Amino acid sequence: MLAGKYSGEDSEKSGAGVCGLLLVKGNVSNEDSGKTIHWNDANDVPRANFGGQLGSWTVLIGGGGSGIETKDRTLLFPVQGTKNTTTEGAERDGKAVSLIMYSTDNTNWKLSKGMSDGGCSDPSIVEWKDGKLMMMTACDDGRRRVYEIGDKEKSWTEALGTLSRVWANKKGGRWKGVRSGFTTATLGSDDNRRNVMLVTLPVYFKENKTTNATGVLHL
């Protein structure tokens, strides 16, 4: 499990705390009440493990979605980050983007060169057919954007015409999209087995005098 950490020890001196990544390994044990996961093994993900890739990133945190192990035994986690941008001679943080960190040995990590459009965060990722990855993000305009990733390094394409650009919140609302549930499953048995993609989305109904505009979660 990839978690974020925040340290405010130097905040009084620098004016800001320090964010980082924490990789937590769970051990499954059989107990009387059933299987239990003990989260005892927590380790920092040192900046050195990324080589020189972190130089331009001002913030890099876990995206909130679950990590996956692909068929080729690569461990991937969705992350989100921001880079410095220069506007009228002043440096400031740019919009958040979603990308992937991955490792084949759980020690040395790489960041994908490809990434989402600016303003798209809270990523979730799944492995789909032919080794293809699918990432779903929540964007500042309240819609989802879904990306097909054929190569973790470069090949990112927005999946227009399928799941991408669907509304995550009430259309016209001013709320930022929230991360959706996004996973795959195999249904059926024998000759009727099929792989499906499962997505949860909030659905909003028309307002009237007796109901409030609250979202109902749909699969």
C-alpha positions in Angstrom: 0.0 0.0 0.0 1.3 3.5 -0.9 0.6 6.2 1.6 1.5 9.8 1.9 3.3 11.3 4.8 3.5 14.9 6.0 6.1 16.4 8.4 5.6 19.8 9.9 8.9 19.8 11.9 10.5 22.5 9.7 7.3 24.4 9.0 8.1 27.2 11.4 11.5 27.8 9.7 10.5 27.2 6.0 6.9 28.2 6.2 5.8 24.8 4.8 5.9 21.2 5.8 7.5 18.3 3.9 5.5 15.7 2.0 6.7 12.3 1.0 5.8 8.7 0.1 5.5 5.8 2.4 5.4 2.2 1.2 3.6 -0.1 3.7 3.6 -3.9 3.5 1.0 -6.0 5.2 1.3 -9.5 6.5 -1.7 -11.8 6.4 -2.3 -14.0 9.5 -4.9 -16.6 10.3 -6.6 -15.9 13.6 -9.7 -17.3 15.3 -11.9 -14.5 13.8 -10.5 -15.0 10.3 -7.7 -13.6 8.2 -6.2 -10.3 9.5 -3.7 -8.0 7.8 -1.1 -6.5 10.0 0.5 -3.3 8.6 3.8 -3.4 10.5 6.4 -2.9 7.8 6.5 0.8 6.8 9.4 2.3 4.8 10.1 5.7 3.2 10.5 5.8 -0.6 13.7 7.7 -0.7 14.1 10.4 -3.4 17.3 8.6 -4.5 15.3 5.6 -5.6 13.9 7.7 -8.5 17.3 8.7 -9.8 17.2 12.3 -11.2 13.5 12.2 -12.1 12.3 14.2 -9.1 14.2 17.4 -9.9 11.3 19.3 -11.5 8.5 18.1 -9.1 7.5 20.3 -6.2 4.9 17.9 -4.9 4.6 14.2 -5.4 2.0 12.3 -3.4 0.0 9.0 -3.6 -3.1 9.4 -5.8 -5.4 7.4 -3.5 -6.1 4.6 -5.9 -5.0 1.0 -5.3 -1.7 -0.3 -6.6 -1.6 -3.3 -9.0 0.8 -6.0 -9.9 0.8 -6.6 -13.6 1.2 -9.9 -15.4 4.9 -9.2 -16.0 5.4 -8.8 -12.2 5.7 -5.0 -12.3 4.3 -3.2 -9.2 2.6 0.1 -10.1 1.0 2.8 -8.0 -1.0 5.8 -9.3 0.4 9.1 -8.0 -0.2 12.8 -8.5 2.1 15.7 -8.5 2.8 19.3 -9.4 5.7 21.1 -11.1 6.9 24.7 -10.9 5.6 27.0 -13.6 6.8 30.5 -14.4 4.2 33.3 -14.8 5.3 36.9 -15.4 8.7 36.1 -13.9 7.4 34.4 -10.8 7.5 30.7 -10.0 4.4 29.0 -8.7 3.0 25.5 -8.5 1.2 24.4 -11.6 -1.9 22.3 -11.9 -1.9 18.8 -10.5 -1.4 15.9 -12.9 -1.7 12.1 -12.6 1.0 9.7 -13.5 2.5 6.3 -12.4 5.4 5.1 -10.3 6.5 1.6 -10.9 9.2 -0.9 -10.0 10.2 -4.4 -11.1 12.2 -5.1 -7.9 10.3 -3.1 -5.2 13.5 -1.1 -4.6 14.3 1.1 -7.6 11.3 3.2 -8.7 10.6 5.0 -11.9 8.0 7.7 -12.8 6.2 7.5 -16.1 7.1 10.1 -18.7 3.5 10.2 -19.8 0.9 11.9 -17.6 -2.6 13.2 -17.6 -3.7 16.7 -18.6 -3.3 19.4 -16.0 -6.0 19.7 -13.4 -6.7 15.9 -13.4 -5.9 14.2 -10.1 -7.1 11.4 -7.7 -6.1 8.6 -10.2 -7.1 5.0 -10.1 -5.5 2.4 -12.4 -6.3 -1.1 -13.7 -4.6 -3.6 -16.1 -6.8 -4.4 -19.1 -6.4 -6.5 -22.3 -3.0 -7.1 -24.0 -1.0 -5.5 -21.1 -2.8 -2.2 -21.6 -3.3 0.0 -18.5 -6.3 2.2 -17.9 -6.2 5.2 -15.6 -9.3 7.1 -14.5 -8.8 10.7 -13.1 -11.1 13.3 -11.5 -10.7 16.7 -13.2 -11.2 20.3 -12.1 -14.2 20.7 -14.5 -16.1 18.0 -12.6 -15.7 15.4 -15.3 -13.7 12.1 -15.4 -10.9 11.6 -17.9 -9.8 8.1 -18.7 -6.4 7.3 -20.3 -5.2 4.2 -22.1 -1.6 3.6 -21.4 0.2 1.3 -23.9 3.7 2.1 -22.7 4.4 3.3 -19.1 7.0 5.6 -20.4 5.4 7.5 -23.2 2.2 6.2 -24.9 -0.8 7.9 -23.2 -4.1 8.4 -25.1 -7.3 9.7 -23.7 -10.0 7.1 -24.1 -12.6 9.2 -25.9 -15.9 7.6 -26.7 -15.8 5.1 -23.8 -15.6 6.3 -20.2 -13.8 9.5 -20.6 -15.5 12.9 -20.2 -18.4 11.5 -18.2 -19.7 13.8 -15.4 -18.5 13.0 -11.9 -20.7 15.5 -10.2 -23.9 17.3 -10.9 -23.5 19.0 -14.3 -23.0 22.7 -13.8 -21.9 22.3 -10.2 -18.8 23.9 -8.9 -17.4 20.9 -7.0 -14.2 19.2 -8.0 -14.6 15.6 -9.1 -13.9 12.8 -6.5 -12.0 9.6 -7.1 -14.3 6.8 -8.3 -14.1 3.1 -7.7 -12.3 1.5 -10.6 -11.4 -2.2 -10.9 -11.6 -5.3 -13.0 -13.2 -8.7 -12.4 -13.8 -12.0 -14.1 -17.4 -13.1 -14.1 -19.1 -16.4 -15.0 -17.7 -19.9 -15.3 -16.3 -22.3 -17.9 -17.2 -21.1 -21.4 -19.1 -18.1 -20.1 -16.2 -16.4 -18.3 -15.6 -12.8 -19.3 -13.5 -9.9 -18.0 -15.4 -6.8 -17.1 -14.4 -3.3 -15.9 -16.3 -2.0 -12.9 -16.7 1.7 -12.2 -18.7 3.5 -9.5 -20.1 6.9 -10.2 -22.5 9.3 -8.4 -25.7 9.9 -10.2 -27.8 13.1 -9.6 -31.5 13.3 -10.2 -33.5 16.4 -11.0 -34.3 18.6 -8.0 -37.9 19.0 -6.8 -39.6 20.4 -3.8 -39.3 17.2 -1.8 -35.8 16.0 -2.6 -32.3 17.4 -2.2 -29.6 17.2 -5.0 -27.6 14.4 -3.4 -25.8 11.9 -5.4 -26.6 8.2 -5.4 -23.7 5.8 -6.1 -24.2 3.6 -9.1 -22.1 0.7 -10.5 
